C-alpha angles and dihedrals in degrees: 000000000000092000142067099240136063124249140174094269094054092044091051092050092050091047086060091052093051092044088054094054107279108145103184133026125195103203108180119186114091112270094006085097087079090072092047091050094046091051092044093052091052090053105033089254135141140226139210111229122225139223097358134022101287094183089105089070092069100020114186090346087288119135117260084151096020095272117162090215138359106272094189112101093174141324131242096227135196104229093232096164093051092044094050093042094051095042095049091045091054093045095046102036098036100028086232102150091134089070090060111023112102090354133129113212135187108216130194135136118011098161145021085240107088093214092055094060134099091234122036151142119250108261098206104040103037111110097239117193137195089261094050115024133179087256090054089053092049090050091048092052092045091051092050091047096050092042097243088115116049120201115198120227091200105127095180093079128041114230120246111265140173089234134057113260121191124185126196123196098196123004097190 
């Protein structure tokens, strides 16, 4: 959307997606999720939260914001607690400020334990199903961590999937 807040144009565009069969939208960009949620709720759709566990916004499908149901199936979270803990430990215990000061880092898996990583799904609030359980997620993370499962970072080609995946660079 080119911005970090929702608006009527973004909501309208997403309403079209849901009306045409989209079931879940991952709208990353701060408050832009408000447009995804608004469009989802009008079309019985769902969203993936971003940055932190956004489940609290629609807790138990009860209306903190007047929602008829909780549209958040999960959230793609930054593992802030793990990141801060590990960084401070290294800086304090190893006097290793040079590794972090004035640096830009790309963080990912630091552990086979999903909750110890710098990116993660929320364990308690994700809507796990019979076809993708919490145990499946833990096994997926463990496989990526130990290298037995390789995830490509090639963004020039979409991976083969059993579902239709559409990406949009700019929706405005």
